[in-house]
Coordinates of C-alpha atoms in Angstrom, one line a residue:
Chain A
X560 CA -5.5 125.8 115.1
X561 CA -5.4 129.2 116.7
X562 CA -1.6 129.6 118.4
X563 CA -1.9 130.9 121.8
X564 CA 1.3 132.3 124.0
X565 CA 2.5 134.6 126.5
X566 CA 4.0 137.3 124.5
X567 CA 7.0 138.0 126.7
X568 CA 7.5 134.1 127.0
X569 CA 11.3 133.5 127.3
X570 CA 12.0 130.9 124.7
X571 CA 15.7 131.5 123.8
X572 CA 16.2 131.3 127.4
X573 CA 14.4 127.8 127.9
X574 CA 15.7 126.4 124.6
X575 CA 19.3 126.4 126.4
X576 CA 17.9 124.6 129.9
X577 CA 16.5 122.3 127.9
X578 CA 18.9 121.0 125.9
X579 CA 21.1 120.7 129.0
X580 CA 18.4 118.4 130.4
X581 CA 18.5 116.8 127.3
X582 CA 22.0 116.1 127.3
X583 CA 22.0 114.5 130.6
X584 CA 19.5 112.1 129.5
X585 CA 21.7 110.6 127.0
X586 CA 24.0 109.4 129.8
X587 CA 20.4 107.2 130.9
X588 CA 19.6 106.1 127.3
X589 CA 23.2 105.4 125.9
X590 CA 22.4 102.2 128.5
X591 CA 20.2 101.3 125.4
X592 CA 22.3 102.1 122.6
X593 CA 20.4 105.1 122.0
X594 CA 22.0 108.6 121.3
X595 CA 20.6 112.3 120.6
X596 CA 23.5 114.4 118.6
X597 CA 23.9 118.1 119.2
X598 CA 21.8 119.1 116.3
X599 CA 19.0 116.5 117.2
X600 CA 19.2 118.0 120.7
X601 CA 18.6 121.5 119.3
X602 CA 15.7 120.8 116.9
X603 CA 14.2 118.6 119.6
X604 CA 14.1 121.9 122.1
X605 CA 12.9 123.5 119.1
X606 CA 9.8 121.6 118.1
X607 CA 8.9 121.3 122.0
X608 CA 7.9 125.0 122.0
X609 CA 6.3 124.6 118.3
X610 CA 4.6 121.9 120.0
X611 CA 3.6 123.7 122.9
X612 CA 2.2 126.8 120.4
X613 CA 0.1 124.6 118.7
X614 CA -1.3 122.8 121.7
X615 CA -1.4 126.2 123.6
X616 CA 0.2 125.5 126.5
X617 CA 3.1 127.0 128.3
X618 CA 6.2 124.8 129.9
X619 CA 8.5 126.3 132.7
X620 CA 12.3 124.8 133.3
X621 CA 13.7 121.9 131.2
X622 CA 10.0 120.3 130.0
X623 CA 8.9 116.3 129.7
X624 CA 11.5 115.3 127.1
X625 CA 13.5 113.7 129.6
X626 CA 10.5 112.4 131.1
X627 CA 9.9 110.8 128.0
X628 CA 13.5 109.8 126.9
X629 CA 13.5 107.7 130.7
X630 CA 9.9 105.7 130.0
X631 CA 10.6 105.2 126.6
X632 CA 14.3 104.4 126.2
X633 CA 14.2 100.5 127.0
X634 CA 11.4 99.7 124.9
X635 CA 12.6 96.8 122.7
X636 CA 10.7 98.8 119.3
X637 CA 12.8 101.6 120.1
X638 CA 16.3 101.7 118.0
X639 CA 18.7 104.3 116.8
X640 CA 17.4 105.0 113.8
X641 CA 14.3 107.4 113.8
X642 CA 15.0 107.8 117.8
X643 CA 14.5 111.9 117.2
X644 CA 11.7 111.6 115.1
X645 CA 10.1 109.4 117.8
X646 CA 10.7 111.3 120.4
X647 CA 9.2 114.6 118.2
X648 CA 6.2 112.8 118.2
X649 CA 5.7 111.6 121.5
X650 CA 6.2 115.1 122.6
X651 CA 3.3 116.6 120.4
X652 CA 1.4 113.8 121.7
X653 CA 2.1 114.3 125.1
X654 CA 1.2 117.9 124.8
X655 CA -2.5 117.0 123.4
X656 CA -3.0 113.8 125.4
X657 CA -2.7 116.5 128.4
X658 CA -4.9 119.2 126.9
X659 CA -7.7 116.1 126.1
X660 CA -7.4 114.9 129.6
X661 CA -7.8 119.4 130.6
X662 CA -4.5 118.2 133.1
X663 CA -6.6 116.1 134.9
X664 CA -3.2 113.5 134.9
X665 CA 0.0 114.5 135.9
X666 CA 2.8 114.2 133.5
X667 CA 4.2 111.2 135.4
X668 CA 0.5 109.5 134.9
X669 CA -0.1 110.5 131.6
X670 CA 3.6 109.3 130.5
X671 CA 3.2 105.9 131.9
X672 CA 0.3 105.5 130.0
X673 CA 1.4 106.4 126.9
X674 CA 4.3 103.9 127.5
X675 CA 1.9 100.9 128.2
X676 CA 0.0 101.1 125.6
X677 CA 2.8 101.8 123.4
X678 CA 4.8 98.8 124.7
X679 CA 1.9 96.5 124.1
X680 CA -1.1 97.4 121.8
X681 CA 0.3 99.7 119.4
X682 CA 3.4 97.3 119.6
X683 CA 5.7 100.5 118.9
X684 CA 3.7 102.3 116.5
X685 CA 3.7 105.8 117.3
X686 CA 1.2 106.7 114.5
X687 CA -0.9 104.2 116.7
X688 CA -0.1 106.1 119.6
X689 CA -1.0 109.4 118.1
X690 CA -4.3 108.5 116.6
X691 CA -5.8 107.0 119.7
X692 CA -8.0 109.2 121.6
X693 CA -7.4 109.9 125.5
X694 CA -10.9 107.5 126.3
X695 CA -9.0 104.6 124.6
X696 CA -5.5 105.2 126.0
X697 CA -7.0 104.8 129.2
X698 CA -9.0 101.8 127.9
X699 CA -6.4 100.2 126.7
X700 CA -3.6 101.1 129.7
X701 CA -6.5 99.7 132.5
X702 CA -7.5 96.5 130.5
X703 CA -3.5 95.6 129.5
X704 CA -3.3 93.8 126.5
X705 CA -3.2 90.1 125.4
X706 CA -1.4 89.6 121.7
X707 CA -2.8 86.2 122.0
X708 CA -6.3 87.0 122.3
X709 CA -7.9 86.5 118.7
X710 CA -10.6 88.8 119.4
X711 CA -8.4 92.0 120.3
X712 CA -6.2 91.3 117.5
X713 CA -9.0 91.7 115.2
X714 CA -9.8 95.1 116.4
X715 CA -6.4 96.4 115.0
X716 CA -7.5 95.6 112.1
Chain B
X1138 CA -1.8 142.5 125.2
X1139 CA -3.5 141.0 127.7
X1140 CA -4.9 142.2 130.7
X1141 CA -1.5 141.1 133.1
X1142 CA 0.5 142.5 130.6
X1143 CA -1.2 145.4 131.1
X1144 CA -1.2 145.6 134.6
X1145 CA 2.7 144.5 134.8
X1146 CA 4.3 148.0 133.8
X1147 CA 2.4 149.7 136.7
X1148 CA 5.0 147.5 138.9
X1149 CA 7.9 148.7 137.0
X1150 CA 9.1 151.8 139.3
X1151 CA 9.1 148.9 142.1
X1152 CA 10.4 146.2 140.5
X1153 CA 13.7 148.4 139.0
X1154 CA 14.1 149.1 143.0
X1155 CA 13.7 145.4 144.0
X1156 CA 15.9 144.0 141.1
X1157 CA 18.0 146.9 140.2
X1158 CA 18.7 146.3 136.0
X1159 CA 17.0 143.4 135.6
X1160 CA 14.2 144.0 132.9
X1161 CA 10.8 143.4 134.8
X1162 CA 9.7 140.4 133.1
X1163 CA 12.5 138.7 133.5
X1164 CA 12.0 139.4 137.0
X1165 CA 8.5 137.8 137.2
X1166 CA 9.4 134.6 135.1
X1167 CA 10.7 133.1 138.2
X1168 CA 8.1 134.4 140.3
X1169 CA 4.9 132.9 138.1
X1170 CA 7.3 129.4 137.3
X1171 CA 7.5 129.3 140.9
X1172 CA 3.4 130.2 141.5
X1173 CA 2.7 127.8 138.7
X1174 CA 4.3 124.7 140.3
X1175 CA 2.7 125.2 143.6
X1176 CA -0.5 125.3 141.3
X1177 CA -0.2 121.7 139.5
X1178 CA 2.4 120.7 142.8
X1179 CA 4.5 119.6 140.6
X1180 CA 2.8 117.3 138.9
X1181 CA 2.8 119.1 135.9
X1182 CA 5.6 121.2 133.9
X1183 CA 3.2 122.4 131.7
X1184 CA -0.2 124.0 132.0
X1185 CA -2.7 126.0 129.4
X1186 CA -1.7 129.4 128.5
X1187 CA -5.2 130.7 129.7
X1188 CA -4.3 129.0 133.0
X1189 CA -0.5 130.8 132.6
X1190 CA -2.3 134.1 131.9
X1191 CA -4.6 133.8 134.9
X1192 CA -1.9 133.0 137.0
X1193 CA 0.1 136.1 135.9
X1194 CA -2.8 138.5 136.1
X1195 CA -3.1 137.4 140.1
X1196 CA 0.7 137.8 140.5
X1197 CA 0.9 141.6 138.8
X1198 CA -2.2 142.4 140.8
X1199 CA -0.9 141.1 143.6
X1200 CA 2.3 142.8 143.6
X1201 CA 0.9 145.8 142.5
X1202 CA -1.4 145.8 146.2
X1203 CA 1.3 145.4 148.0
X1204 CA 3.5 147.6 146.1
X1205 CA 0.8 150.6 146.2
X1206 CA 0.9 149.8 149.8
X1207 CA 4.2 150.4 150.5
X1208 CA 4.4 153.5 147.7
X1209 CA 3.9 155.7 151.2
X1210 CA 7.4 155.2 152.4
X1211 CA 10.2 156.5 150.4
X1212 CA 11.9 153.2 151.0
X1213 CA 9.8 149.8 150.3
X1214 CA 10.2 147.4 153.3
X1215 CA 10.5 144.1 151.0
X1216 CA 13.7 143.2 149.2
X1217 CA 12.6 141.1 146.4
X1218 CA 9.7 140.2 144.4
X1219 CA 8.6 136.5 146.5
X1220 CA 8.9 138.7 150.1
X1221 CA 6.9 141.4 148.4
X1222 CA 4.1 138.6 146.5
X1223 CA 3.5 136.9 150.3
X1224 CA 3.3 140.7 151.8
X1225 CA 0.6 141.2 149.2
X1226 CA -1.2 137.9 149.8
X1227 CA -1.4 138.7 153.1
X1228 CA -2.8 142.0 152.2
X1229 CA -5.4 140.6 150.1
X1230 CA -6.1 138.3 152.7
X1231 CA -6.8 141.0 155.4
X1232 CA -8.5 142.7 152.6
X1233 CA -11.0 139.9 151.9
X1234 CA -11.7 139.8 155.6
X1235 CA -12.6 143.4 155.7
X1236 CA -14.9 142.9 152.6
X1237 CA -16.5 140.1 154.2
X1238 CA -18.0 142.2 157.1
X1239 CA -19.0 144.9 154.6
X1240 CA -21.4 142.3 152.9
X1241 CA -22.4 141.2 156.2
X1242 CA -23.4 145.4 156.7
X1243 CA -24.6 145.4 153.2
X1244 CA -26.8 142.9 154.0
X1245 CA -28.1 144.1 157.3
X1246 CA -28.8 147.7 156.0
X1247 CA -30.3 145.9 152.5
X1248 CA -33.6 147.8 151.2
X1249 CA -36.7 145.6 151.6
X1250 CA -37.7 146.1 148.2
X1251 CA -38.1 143.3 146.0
X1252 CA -36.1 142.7 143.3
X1253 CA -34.0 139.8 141.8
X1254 CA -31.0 141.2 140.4
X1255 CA -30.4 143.2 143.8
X1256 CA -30.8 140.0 146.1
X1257 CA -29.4 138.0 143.9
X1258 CA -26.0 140.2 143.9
X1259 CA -25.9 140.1 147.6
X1260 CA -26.3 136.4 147.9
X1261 CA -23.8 136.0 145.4
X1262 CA -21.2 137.2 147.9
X1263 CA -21.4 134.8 149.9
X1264 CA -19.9 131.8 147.2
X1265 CA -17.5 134.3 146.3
X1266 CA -15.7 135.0 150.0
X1267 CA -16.0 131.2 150.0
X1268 CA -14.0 130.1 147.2
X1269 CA -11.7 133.7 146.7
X1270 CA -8.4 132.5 145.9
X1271 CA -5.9 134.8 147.5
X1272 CA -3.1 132.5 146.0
X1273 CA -3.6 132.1 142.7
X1274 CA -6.2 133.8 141.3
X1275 CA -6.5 136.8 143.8
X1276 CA -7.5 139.3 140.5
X1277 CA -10.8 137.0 140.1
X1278 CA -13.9 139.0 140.4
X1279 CA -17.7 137.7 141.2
X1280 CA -19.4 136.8 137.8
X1281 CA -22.7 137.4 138.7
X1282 CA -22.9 141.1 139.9
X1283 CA -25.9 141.7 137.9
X1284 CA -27.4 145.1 139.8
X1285 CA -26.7 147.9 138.9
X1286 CA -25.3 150.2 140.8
X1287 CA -25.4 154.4 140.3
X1288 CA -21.7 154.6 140.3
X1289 CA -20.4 151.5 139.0
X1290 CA -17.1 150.7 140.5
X1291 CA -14.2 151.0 137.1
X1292 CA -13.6 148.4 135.3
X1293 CA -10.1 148.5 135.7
X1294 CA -10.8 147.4 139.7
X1295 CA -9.3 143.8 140.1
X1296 CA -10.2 141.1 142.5
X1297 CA -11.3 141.8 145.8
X1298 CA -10.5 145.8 145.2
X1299 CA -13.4 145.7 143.3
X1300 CA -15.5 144.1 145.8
X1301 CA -14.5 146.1 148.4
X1302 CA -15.4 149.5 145.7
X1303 CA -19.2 147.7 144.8
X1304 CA -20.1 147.0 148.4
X1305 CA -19.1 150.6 149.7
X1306 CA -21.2 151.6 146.8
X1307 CA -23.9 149.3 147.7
X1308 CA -23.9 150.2 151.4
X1309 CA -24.0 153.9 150.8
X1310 CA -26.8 152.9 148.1
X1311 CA -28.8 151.4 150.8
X1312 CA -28.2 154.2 153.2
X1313 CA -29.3 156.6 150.8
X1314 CA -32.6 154.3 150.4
X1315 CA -33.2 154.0 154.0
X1316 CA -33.8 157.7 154.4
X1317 CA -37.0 157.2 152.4
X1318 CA -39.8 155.7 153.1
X1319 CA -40.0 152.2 152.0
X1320 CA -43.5 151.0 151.8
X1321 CA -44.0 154.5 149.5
X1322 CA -40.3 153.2 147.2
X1323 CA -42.3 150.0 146.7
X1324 CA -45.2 151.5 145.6
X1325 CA -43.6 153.9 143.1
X1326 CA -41.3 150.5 141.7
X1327 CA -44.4 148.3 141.4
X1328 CA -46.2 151.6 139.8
X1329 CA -43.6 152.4 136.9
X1330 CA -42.5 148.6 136.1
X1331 CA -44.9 146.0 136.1
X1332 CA -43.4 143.1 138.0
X1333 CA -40.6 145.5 138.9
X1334 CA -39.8 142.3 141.1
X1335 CA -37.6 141.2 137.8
X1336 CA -36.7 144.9 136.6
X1337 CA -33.3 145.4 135.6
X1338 CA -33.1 149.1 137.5
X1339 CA -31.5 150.5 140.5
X1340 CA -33.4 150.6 143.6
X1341 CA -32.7 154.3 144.5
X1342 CA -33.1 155.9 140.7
X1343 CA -37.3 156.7 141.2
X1344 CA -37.1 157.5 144.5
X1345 CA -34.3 159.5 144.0
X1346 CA -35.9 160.6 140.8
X1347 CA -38.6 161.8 142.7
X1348 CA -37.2 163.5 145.7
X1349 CA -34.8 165.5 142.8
X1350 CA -38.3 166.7 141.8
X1351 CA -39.1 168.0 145.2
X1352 CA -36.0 169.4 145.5
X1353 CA -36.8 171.7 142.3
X1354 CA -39.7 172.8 143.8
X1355 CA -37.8 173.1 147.4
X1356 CA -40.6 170.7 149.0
X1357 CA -40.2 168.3 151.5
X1358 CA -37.7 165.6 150.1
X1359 CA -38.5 162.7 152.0
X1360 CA -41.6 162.6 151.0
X1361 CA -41.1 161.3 147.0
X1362 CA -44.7 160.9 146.1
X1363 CA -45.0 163.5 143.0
X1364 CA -48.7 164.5 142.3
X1365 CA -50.0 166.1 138.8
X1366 CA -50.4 169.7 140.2
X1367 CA -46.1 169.1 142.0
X1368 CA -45.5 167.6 138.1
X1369 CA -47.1 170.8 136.2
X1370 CA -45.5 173.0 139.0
X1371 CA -42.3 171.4 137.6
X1372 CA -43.0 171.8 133.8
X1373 CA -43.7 175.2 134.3
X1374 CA -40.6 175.8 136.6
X1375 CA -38.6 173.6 134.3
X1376 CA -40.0 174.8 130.2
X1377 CA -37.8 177.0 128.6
X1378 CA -34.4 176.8 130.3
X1379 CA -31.5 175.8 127.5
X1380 CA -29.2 172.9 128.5
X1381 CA -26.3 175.1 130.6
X1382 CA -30.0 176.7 133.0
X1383 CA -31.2 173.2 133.6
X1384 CA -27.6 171.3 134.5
X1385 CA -27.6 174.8 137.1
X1386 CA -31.0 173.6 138.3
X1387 CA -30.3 170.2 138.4
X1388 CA -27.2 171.1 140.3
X1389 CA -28.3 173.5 142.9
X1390 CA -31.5 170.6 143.3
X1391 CA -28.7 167.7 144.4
X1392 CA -26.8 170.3 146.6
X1393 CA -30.5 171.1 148.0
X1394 CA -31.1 167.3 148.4
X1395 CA -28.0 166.2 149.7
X1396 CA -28.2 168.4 152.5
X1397 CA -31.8 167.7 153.2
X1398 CA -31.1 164.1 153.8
X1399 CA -28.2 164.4 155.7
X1400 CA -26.0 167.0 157.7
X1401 CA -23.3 164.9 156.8
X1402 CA -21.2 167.2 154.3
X1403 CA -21.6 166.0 150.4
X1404 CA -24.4 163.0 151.7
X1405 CA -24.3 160.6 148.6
X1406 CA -23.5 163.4 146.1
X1407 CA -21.6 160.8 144.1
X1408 CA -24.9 159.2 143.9
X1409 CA -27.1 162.2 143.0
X1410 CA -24.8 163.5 140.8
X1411 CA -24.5 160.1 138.9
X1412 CA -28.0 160.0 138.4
X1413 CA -28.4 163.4 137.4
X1414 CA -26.0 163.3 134.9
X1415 CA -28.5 160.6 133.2
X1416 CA -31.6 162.6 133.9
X1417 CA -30.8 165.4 132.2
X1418 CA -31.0 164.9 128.3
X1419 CA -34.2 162.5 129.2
X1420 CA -35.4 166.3 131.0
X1421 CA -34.7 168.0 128.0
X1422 CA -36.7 165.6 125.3
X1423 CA -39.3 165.1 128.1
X1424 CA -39.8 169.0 128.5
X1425 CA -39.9 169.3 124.5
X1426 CA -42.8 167.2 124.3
X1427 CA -44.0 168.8 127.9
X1428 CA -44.8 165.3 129.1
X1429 CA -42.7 164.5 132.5
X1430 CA -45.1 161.9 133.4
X1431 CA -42.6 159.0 132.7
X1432 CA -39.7 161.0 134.6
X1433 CA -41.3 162.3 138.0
X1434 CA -43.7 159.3 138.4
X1435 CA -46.7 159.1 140.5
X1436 CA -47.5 155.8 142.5
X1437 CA -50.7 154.1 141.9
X1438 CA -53.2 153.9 144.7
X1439 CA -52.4 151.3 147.2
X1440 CA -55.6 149.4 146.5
X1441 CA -54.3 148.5 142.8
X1442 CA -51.2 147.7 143.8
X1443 CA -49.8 143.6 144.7
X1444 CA -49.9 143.1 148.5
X1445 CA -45.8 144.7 149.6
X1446 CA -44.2 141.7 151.0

């Protein structure tokens, strides 16, 4: 993919605001046993702007990782262990779930989508999450989702 | 680089003033975060770096108008950046308003000749004054300002600076074509270009062509009908003179036919000049092969001719 930015783009300078964003979100997710270490902070800022070069797109102030940490931190499939990684992913999926919808939802939309479906269909699966296309996220947020319904179940498969 | 960060250093000598050390980027980080929320209002901390480049490019060129604005005074009246961005939105604004009755003159002075690309153009105004974005993407230009003018405005001309620069152009284009006559411009288009109706060429160049002509021969310029006998007057006149005689003849022909068309001082010399400047290596191969049937034109007889609207 061709990697598009602003050349004068600040990024040593936004990698500081928004690991201090990032910080303060552990005080909301710690409520959930869940923790993000000094060095996870870092290399989470870190793949945000690699994420946001590959997705060409540009992010002023602290970005949607604390967006994401609030929406996702009391989901029962999310645990300790692999809680950076998830939220890695998430992030690059944010990032193209907005470029496939050409920002036609706003962050607050597109996240509470993403959570739904992640909650329910792709019961915590985030390479679920990932390989879904916008159409069906919004599918699959509007319809809800039944785990008792035979015929649905057989479409995961 | 793109086409912002081009235009960004031209704001550096004001932008040192209006933020003393601070390195001019830095200074306009703030500036386009801040323009880019109110763009998404907030719904969205991110947005496409086209959208971020766009964004940018209206901010530089929007400082930059209010910036060459206050470049008179030895002191700038604005202490920052966001006082100086709002003095040039307003500026733009007021700008805008100003273009919008020059299209309306434009339009009321507009040749009655018939040809797509020119009425096309001017309608195209009209969508553009209606959705010109002063706030965000004040450096956006009309995308369909297909005719072509004699002096086309530079390409460096942002936003509505540049409409302001092609409708003078136009105007004075359609001044200069109102002191001819029109039913006998018609005639010569529909003579040279078959269905000149859809000719990519500018209105003024045969009549103007023409008129040049008489001005060689120091006839009557209003009159741009050029007959054989006027044509061979001009080969002779013309045959023989090296590239440095005929730009002197060329020359001393505009001064000749600006004057004749107006007493205005220097009437539409831009103009003239422009299109002699084009005429004169066609002269030279034209002269070589001593045909200047296809440069000095003669119109058809009115009978042949489609019925002038």
């Amino acid at each position: 993919m061709e990697k598009k930015e602003l050349s004068f783009y600040p990024e040593s300078a936004l990698l500081g605001a928004a690991m201090e964003e990032l910080r303060a979100c552990n005080e909301i997710s710690e409520k959930h046993g869940l923790r993000l270490s000094e060095p996870q902070l870092r290399e989470l800022a870190t793949c945000r702007f690699e994420a946001l070069r590959a997705t060409g797109r540009i992010e002023f102030g602290g970005g949607v990782l604390p967006k994401l940490v609030e929406a996702f931190c009391d989901s029962p499939f999310v645990l300790q262990e692999g809680y950076e990684e998830l939220l890695a992913d998430l992030q690059d999926a944010f990032y193209y779930f907005k470029n496939e919808s050409r920002d036609r939802f706003s962050d607050d939309e597109l996240i509470s989508l993403m959570a739904k479906v992640f909650n329910s269909r792709a019961q915590g699966s985030v390479e679920y999450l990932t390989g879904t296309s916008l159409e069906e996220l919004c599918r699959y947020a509007r319809e809800g989702w039944d785990p008792c319904d035979g015929a649905e179940q057989r479409e995961l498969f | 680089m793109t086409a912002a960060e081009g235009l960004a250093p031209s704001l550096l000598p004001f932008c040192s003033e209006a933020g003393g050390e601070t390195p001019l980027m830095a200074q306009l980080w703030p500036l386009l975060a801040a323009q880019t929320e109110k763009f998404t209002m907030g719904e969205s901390s991110s947005v496409p770096v086209e959208t971020a480049q766009e964004l940018f490019t209206s901010l530089c060129y929007t400082l930059k108008v209010a910036a060459e604005n206050a470049g008179g005074n030895a002191q700038p009246s604005t202490e920052n950046l966001a006082a100086l961005l709002k003095e040039g939105q307003e500026l733009l604004q007021k700008k805008a308003r100003r273009a919008q009755r020059l299209w309306k003159l434009v339009c009321q002075t507009a040749a009655r000749l018939p040809n797509v690309y020119y009425l096309d153009t001017l309608c195209s105004f009209g969508a553009y004054f209606k959705q010109y974005d002063v706030l965000f993407f004040a450096h956006r230009r009309p995308s369909d300002l297909d005719y072509p003018l004699l002096c086309q405005p530079s390409e460096t001309l942002l936003g509505i600076s540049y409409v302001e620069k092609y409708l003078q152009e136009l105007w004075e284009e359609n001044l200069l074509l109102r002191r001819f006559d029109q039913a006998a411009a018609a005639r010569l288009l529909e003579s040279a270009v078959p269905n000149g109706r859809e000719y990519f060429l500018n209105l003024c160049e045969l009549p103007l062509t023409n008129a040049l002509g008489r001005a060689i021969l120091q006839r009557n310029v209003f009159e741009i009908e050029i007959s054989a006998e006027e044509r061979r007057q001009l080969t002779e006149c013309l045959r023989g003179q090296d590239r440095a005689a005929l730009c002197k003849t060329l020359a001393d022909a505009a001064a000749f036919l600006s004057a004749a068309l107006s007493e205005e001082k220097d009437f539409a010399r831009p103009q003239i000049e422009s299109l002699t400047a084009g005429l004169l290596p066609r002269l030279e191969k034209a002269l070589a092969a001593g045909d200047l049937s296809h440069i000095f034109l003669t119109s058809l007889p009115e009978y042949i001719l489609p019925a002038f609207p």
